[in-house]
Every structure is written in structure tokens, then in C-alpha cells.
mmCIF file of N, CA, C and O in Angstrom:
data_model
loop_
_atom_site.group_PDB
_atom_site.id
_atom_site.type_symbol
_atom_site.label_atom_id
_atom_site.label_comp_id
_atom_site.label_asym_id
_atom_site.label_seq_id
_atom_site.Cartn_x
_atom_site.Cartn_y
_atom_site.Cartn_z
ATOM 1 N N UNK A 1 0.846 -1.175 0.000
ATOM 2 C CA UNK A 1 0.000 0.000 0.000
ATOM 3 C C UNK A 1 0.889 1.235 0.000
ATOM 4 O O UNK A 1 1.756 1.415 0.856
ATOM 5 N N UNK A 2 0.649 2.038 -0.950
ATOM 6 C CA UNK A 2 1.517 3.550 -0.900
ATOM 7 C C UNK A 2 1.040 4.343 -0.263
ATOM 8 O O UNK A 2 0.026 4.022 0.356
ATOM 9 N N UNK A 3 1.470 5.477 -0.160
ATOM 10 C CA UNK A 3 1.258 6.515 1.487
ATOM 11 C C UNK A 3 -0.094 7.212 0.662
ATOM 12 O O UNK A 3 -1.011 7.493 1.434
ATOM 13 N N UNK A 4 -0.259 7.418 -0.268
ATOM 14 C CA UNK A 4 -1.327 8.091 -0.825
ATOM 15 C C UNK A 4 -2.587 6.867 -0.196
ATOM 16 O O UNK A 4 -3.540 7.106 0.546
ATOM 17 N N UNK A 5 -2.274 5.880 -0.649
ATOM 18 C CA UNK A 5 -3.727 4.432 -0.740
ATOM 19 C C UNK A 5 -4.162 4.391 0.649
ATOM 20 O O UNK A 5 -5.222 3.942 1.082
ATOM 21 N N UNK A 6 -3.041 5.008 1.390
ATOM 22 C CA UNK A 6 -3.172 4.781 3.437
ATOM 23 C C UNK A 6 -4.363 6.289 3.497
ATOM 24 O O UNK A 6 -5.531 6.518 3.811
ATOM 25 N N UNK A 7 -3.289 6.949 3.030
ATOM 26 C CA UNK A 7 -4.160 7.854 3.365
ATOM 27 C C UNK A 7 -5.588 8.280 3.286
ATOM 28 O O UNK A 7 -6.310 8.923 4.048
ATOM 29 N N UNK A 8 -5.794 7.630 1.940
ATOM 30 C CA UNK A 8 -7.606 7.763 1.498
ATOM 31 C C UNK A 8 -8.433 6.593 2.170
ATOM 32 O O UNK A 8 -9.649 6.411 2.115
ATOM 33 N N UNK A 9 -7.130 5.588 3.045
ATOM 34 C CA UNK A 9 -7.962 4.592 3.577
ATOM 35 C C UNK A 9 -8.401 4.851 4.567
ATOM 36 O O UNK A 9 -9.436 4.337 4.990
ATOM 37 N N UNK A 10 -7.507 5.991 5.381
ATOM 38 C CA UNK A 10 -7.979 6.656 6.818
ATOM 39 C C UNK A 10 -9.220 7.339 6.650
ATOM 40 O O UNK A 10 -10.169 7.184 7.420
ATOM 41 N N UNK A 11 -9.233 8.415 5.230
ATOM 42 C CA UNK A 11 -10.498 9.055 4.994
ATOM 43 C C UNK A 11 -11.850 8.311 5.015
ATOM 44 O O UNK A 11 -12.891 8.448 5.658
ATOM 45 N N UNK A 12 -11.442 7.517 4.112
ATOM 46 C CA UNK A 12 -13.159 6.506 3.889
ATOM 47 C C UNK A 12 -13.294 6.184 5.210
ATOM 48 O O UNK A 12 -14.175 6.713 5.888
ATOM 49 N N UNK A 13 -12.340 5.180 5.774
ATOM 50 C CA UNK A 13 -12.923 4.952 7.347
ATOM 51 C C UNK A 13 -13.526 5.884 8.421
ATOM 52 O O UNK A 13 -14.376 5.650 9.280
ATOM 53 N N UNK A 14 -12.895 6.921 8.145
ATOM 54 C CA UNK A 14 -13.142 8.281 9.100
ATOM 55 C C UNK A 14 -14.653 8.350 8.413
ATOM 56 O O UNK A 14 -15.581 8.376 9.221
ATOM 57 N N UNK A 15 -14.949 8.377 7.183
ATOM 58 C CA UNK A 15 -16.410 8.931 6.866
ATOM 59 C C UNK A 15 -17.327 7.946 7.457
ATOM 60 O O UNK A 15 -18.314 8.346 8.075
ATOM 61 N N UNK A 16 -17.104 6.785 7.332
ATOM 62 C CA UNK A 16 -17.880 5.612 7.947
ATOM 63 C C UNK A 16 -18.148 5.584 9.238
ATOM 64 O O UNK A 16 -19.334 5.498 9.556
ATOM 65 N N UNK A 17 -17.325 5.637 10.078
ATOM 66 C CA UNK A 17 -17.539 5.570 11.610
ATOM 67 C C UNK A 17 -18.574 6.806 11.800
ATOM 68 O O UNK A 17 -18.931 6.926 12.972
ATOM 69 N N UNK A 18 -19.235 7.925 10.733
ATOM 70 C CA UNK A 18 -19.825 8.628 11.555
ATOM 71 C C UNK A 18 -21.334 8.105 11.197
ATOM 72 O O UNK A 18 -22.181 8.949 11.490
ATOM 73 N N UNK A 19 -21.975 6.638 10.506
ATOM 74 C CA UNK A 19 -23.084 6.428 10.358
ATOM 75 C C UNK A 19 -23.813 5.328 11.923
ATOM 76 O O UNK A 19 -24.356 4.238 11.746
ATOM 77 N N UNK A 20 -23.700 5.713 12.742
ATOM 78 C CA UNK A 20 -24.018 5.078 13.704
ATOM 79 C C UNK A 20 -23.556 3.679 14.365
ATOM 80 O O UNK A 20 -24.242 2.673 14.551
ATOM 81 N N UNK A 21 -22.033 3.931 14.701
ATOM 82 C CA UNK A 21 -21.625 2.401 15.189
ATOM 83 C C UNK A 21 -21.272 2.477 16.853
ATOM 84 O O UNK A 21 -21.011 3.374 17.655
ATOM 85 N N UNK A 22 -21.418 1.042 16.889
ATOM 86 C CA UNK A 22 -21.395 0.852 17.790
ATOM 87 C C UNK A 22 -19.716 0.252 18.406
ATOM 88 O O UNK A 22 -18.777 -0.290 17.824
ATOM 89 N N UNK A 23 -19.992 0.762 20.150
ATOM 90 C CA UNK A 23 -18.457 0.832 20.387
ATOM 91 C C UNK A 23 -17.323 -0.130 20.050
ATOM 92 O O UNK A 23 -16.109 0.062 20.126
ATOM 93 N N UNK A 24 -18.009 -1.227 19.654
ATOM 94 C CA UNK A 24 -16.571 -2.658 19.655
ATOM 95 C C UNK A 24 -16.805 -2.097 18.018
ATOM 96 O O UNK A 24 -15.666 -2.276 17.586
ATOM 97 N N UNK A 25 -17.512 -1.590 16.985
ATOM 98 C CA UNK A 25 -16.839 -1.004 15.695
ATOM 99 C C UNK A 25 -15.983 0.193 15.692
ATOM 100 O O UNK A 25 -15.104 0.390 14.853
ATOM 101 N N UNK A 26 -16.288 1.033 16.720
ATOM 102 C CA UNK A 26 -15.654 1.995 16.458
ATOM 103 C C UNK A 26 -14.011 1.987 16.878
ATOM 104 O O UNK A 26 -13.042 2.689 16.589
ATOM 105 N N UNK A 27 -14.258 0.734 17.768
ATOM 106 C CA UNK A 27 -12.603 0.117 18.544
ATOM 107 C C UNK A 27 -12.186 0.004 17.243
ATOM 108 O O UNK A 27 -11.639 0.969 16.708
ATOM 109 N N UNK A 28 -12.367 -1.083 16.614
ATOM 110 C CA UNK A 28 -11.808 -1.513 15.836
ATOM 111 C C UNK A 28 -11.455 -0.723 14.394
ATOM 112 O O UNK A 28 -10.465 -0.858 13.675
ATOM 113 N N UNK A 29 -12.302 -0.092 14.278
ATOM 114 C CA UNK A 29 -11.776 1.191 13.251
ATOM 115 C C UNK A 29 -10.480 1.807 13.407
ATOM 116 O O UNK A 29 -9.438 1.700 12.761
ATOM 117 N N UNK A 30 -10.847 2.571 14.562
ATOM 118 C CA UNK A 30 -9.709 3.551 15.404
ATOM 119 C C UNK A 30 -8.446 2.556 15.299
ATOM 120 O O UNK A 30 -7.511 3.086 14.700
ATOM 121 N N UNK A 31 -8.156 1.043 15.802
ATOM 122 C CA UNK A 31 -7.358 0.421 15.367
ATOM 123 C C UNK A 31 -6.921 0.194 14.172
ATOM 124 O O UNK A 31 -5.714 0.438 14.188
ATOM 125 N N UNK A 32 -7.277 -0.170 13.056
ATOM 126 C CA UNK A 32 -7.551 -0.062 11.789
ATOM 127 C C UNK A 32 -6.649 1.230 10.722
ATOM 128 O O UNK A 32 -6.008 1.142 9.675
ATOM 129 N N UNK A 33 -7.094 2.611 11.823
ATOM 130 C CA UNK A 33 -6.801 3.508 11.442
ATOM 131 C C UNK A 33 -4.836 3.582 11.543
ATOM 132 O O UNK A 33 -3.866 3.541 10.786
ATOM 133 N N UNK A 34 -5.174 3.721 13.101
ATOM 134 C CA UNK A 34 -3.750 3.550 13.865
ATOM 135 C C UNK A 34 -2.717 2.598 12.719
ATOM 136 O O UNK A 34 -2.010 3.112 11.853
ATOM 137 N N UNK A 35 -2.843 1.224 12.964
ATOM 138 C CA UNK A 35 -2.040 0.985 11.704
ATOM 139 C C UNK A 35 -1.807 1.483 10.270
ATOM 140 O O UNK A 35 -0.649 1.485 9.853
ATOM 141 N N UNK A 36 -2.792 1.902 9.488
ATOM 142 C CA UNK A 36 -2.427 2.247 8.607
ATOM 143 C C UNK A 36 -1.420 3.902 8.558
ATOM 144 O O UNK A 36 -0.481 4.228 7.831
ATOM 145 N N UNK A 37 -2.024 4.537 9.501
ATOM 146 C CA UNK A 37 -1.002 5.603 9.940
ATOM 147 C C UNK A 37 0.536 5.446 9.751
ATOM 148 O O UNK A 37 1.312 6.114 9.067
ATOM 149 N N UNK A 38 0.852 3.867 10.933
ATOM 150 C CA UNK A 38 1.876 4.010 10.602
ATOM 151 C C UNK A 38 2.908 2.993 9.536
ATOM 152 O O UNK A 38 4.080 2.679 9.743
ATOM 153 N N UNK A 39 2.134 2.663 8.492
ATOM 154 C CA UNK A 39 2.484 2.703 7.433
ATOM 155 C C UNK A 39 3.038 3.817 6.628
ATOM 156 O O UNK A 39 3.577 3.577 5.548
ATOM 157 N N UNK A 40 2.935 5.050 7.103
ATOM 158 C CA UNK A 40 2.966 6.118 6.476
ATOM 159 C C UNK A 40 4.486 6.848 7.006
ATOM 160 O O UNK A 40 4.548 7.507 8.044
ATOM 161 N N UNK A 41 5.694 6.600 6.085
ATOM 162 C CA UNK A 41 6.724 6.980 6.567
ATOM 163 C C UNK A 41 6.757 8.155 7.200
ATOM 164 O O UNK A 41 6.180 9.048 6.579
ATOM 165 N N UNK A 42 7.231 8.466 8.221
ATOM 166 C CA UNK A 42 7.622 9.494 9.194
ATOM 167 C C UNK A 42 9.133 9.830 8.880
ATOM 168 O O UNK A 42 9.838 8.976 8.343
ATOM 169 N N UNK A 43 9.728 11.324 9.280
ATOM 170 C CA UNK A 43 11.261 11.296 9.329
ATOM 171 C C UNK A 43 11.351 11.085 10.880
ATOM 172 O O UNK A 43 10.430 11.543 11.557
ATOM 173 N N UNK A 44 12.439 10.394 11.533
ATOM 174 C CA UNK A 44 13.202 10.096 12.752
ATOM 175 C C UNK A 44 13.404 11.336 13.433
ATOM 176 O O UNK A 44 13.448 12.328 12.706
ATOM 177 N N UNK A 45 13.563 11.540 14.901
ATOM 178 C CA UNK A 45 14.042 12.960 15.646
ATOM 179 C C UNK A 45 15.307 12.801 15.275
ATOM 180 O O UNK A 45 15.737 11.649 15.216
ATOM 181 N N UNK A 46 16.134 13.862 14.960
ATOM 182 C CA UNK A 46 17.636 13.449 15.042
ATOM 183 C C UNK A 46 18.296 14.378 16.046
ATOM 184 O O UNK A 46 17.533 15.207 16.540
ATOM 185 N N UNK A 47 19.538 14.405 16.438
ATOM 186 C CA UNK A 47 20.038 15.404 17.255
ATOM 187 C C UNK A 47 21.215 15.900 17.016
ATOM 188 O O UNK A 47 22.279 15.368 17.330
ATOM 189 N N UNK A 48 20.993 17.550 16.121
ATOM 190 C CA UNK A 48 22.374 17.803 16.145
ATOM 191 C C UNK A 48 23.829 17.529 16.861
ATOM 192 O O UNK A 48 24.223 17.960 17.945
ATOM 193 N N UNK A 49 24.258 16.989 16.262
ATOM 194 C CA UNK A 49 26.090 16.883 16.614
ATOM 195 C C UNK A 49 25.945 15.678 16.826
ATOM 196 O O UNK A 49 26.996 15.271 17.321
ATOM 197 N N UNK A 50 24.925 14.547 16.686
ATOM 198 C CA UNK A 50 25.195 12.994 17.214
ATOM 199 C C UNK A 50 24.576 12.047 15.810
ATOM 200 O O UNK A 50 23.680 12.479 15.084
ATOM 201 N N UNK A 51 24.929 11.342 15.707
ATOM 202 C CA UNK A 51 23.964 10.495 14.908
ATOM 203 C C UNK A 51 23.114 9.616 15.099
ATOM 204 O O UNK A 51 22.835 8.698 14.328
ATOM 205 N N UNK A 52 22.364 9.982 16.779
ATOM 206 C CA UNK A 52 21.336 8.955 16.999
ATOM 207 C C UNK A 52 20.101 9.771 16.595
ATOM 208 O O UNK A 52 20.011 10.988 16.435
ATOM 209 N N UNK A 53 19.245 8.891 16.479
ATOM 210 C CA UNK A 53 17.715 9.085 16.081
ATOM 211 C C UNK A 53 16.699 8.517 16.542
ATOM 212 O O UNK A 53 16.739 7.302 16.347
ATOM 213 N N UNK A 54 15.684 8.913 17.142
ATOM 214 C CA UNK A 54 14.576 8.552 17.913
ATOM 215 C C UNK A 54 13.264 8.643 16.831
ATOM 216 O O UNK A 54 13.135 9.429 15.892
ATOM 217 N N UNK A 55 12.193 7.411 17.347
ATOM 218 C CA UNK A 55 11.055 7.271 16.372
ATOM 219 C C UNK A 55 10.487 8.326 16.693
ATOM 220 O O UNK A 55 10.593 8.731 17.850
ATOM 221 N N UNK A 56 9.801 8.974 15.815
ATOM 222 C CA UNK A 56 8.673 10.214 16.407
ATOM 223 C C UNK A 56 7.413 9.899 16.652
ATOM 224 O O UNK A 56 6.490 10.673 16.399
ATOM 225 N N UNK A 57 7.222 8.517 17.264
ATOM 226 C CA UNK A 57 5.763 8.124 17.330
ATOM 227 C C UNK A 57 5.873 8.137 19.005
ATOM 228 O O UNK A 57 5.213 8.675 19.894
ATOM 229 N N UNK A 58 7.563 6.884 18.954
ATOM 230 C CA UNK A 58 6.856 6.227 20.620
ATOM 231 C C UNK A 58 8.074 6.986 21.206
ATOM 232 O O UNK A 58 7.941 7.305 22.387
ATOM 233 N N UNK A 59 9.489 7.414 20.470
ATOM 234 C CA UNK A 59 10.354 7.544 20.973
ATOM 235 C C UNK A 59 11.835 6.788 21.259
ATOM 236 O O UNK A 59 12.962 7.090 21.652
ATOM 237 N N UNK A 60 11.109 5.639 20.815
ATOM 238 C CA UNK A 60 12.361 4.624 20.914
ATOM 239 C C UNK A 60 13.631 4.831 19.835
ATOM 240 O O UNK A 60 13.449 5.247 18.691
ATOM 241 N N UNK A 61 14.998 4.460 20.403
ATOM 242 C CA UNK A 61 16.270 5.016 19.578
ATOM 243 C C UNK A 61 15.866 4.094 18.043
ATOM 244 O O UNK A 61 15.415 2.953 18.142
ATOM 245 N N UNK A 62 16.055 4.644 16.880
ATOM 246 C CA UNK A 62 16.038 3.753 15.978
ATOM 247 C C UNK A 62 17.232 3.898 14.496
ATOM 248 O O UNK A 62 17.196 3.625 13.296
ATOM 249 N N UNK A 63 18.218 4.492 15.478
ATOM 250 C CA UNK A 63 19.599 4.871 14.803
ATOM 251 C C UNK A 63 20.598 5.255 15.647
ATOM 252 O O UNK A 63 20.751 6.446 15.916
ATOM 253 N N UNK A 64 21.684 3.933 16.352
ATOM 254 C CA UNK A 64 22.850 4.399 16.830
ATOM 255 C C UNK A 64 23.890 4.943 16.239
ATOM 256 O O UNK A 64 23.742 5.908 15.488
ATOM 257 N N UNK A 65 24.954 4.464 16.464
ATOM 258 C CA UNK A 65 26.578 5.181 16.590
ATOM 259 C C UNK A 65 26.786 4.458 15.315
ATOM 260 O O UNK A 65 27.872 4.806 14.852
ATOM 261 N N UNK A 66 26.062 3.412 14.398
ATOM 262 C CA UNK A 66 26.650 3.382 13.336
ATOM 263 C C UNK A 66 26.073 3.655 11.759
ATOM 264 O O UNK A 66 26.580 4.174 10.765
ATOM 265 N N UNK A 67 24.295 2.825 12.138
ATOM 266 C CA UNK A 67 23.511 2.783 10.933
ATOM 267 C C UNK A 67 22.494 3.091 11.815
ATOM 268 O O UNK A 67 22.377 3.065 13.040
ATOM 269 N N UNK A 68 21.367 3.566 10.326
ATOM 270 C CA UNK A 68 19.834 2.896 10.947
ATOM 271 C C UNK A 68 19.790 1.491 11.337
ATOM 272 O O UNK A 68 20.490 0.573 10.907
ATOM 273 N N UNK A 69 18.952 1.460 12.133
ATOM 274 C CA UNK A 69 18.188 0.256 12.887
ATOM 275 C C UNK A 69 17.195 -0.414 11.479
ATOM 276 O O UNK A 69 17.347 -1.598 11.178
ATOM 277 N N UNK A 70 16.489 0.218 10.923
ATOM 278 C CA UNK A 70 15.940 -0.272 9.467
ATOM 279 C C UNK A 70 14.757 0.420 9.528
ATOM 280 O O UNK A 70 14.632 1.338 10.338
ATOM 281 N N UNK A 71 13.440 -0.048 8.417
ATOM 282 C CA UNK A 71 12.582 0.741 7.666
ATOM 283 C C UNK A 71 11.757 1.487 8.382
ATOM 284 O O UNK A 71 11.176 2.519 8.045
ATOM 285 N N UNK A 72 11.719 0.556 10.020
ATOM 286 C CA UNK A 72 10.472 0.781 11.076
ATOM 287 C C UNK A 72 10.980 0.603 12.500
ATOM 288 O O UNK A 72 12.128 0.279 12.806
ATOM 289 N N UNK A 73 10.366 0.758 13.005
ATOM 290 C CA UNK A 73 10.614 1.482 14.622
ATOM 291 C C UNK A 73 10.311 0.039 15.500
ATOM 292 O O UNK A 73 9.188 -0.380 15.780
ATOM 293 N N UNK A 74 11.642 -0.619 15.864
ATOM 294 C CA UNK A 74 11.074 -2.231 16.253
ATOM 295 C C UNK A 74 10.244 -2.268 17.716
ATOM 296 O O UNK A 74 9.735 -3.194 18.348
ATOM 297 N N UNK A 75 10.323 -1.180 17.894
ATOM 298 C CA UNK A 75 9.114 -0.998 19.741
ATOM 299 C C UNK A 75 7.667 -1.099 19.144
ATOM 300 O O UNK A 75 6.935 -2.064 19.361
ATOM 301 N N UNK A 76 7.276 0.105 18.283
ATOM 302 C CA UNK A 76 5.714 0.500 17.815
ATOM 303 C C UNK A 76 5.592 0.384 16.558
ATOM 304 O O UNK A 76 4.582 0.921 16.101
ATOM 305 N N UNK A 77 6.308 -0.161 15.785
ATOM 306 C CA UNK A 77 6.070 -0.888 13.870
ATOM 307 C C UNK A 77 5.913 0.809 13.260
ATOM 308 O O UNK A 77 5.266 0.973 12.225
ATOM 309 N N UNK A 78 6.324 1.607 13.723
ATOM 310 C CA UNK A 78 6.351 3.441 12.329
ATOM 311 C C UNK A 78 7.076 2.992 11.764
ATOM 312 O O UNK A 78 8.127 2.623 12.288
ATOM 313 N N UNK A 79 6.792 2.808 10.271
ATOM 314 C CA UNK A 79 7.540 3.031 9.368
ATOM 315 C C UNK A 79 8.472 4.249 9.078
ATOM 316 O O UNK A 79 7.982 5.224 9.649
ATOM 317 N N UNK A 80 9.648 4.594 8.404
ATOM 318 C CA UNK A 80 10.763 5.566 9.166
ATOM 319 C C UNK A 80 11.014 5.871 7.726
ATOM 320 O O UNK A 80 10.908 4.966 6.898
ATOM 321 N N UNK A 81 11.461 7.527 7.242
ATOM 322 C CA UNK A 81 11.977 7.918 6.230
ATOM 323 C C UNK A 81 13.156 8.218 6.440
ATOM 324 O O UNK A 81 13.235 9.309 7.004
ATOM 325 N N UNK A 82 14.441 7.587 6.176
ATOM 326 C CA UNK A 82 15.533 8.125 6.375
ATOM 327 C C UNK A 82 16.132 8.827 5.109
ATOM 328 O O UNK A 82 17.343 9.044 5.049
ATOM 329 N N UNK A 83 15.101 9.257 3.887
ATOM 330 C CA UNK A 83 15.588 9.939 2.902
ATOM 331 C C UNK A 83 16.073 11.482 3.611
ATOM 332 O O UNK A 83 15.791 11.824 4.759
ATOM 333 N N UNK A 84 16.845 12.274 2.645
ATOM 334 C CA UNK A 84 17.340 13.957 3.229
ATOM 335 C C UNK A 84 16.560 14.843 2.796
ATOM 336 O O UNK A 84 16.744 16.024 3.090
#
């Protein structure tokens, strides 16, 4: 799924949940949602003068002292943009 296909998937769902559901649908939407979110690459916190990097979802390090850690954030599954 590309970040565009996530995104219109959050929309449609968002329009749906407002025709009268009930709470174990609307759980599960809101879940639903949440993942596809983070499908949706994010850039990493970084910190001048170091080369570590923190997820910007949960926080967890996801770039030490040598490389990235890889595509996604292994605590909370964000997918991670390490493009410049």
C-alpha cells in the first residue's frame, strides 16, 4: 500500500464511523486507522552533533553510533523515512 492508498484509507474509514456504530466497531476502526497511519513513513528525531535518532511516534532510539536500525521502529512498527 503507498502513502497516498493509506491515506484515502484513513479518509473513507473516518467517513464511515460517523453512520451510527457501535463501540466494539468503532474500537476496531480507530485500530484499523492507527495501523495504517503508521504505514505512512515518518522522518526520525535526530540530534544535532550525534547520529542517533529517535522514532517520532513512541520515541524509541532507531539509529545508533553506526547505521539505521531499518525501515520501522522495532518498539511501535512506524515506518521511518531516512531519505534527506
Amino acid at each position: 500500500m503507498t502513502e497516498k492508498e493509506a491515506i484515502e484509507a484513513i479518509e473513507v474509514i473516518k467517513r464511515l464511523i460517523g453512520v451510527s456504530p457501535s463501540e466494539r466497531i468503532v474500537s476496531a476502526v480507530n485500530e484499523a486507522i492507527s495501523a495504517l497511519e503508521k504505514q505512512i513513513p515518518e522522518k526520525p528525531i535526530t540530534y544535532k552533533g550525534t547520529n542517533r535518532a529517535d522514532c517520532p511516534v513512541c520515541g524509541a532510539m532507531v539509529r545508533g553510533i553506526k547505521e539505521p536500525f531499518g525501515d520501522w521502529c522495532s518498539k511501535c512498527g512506524q515506518a521511518l523515512d531516512w531519505s534527506d
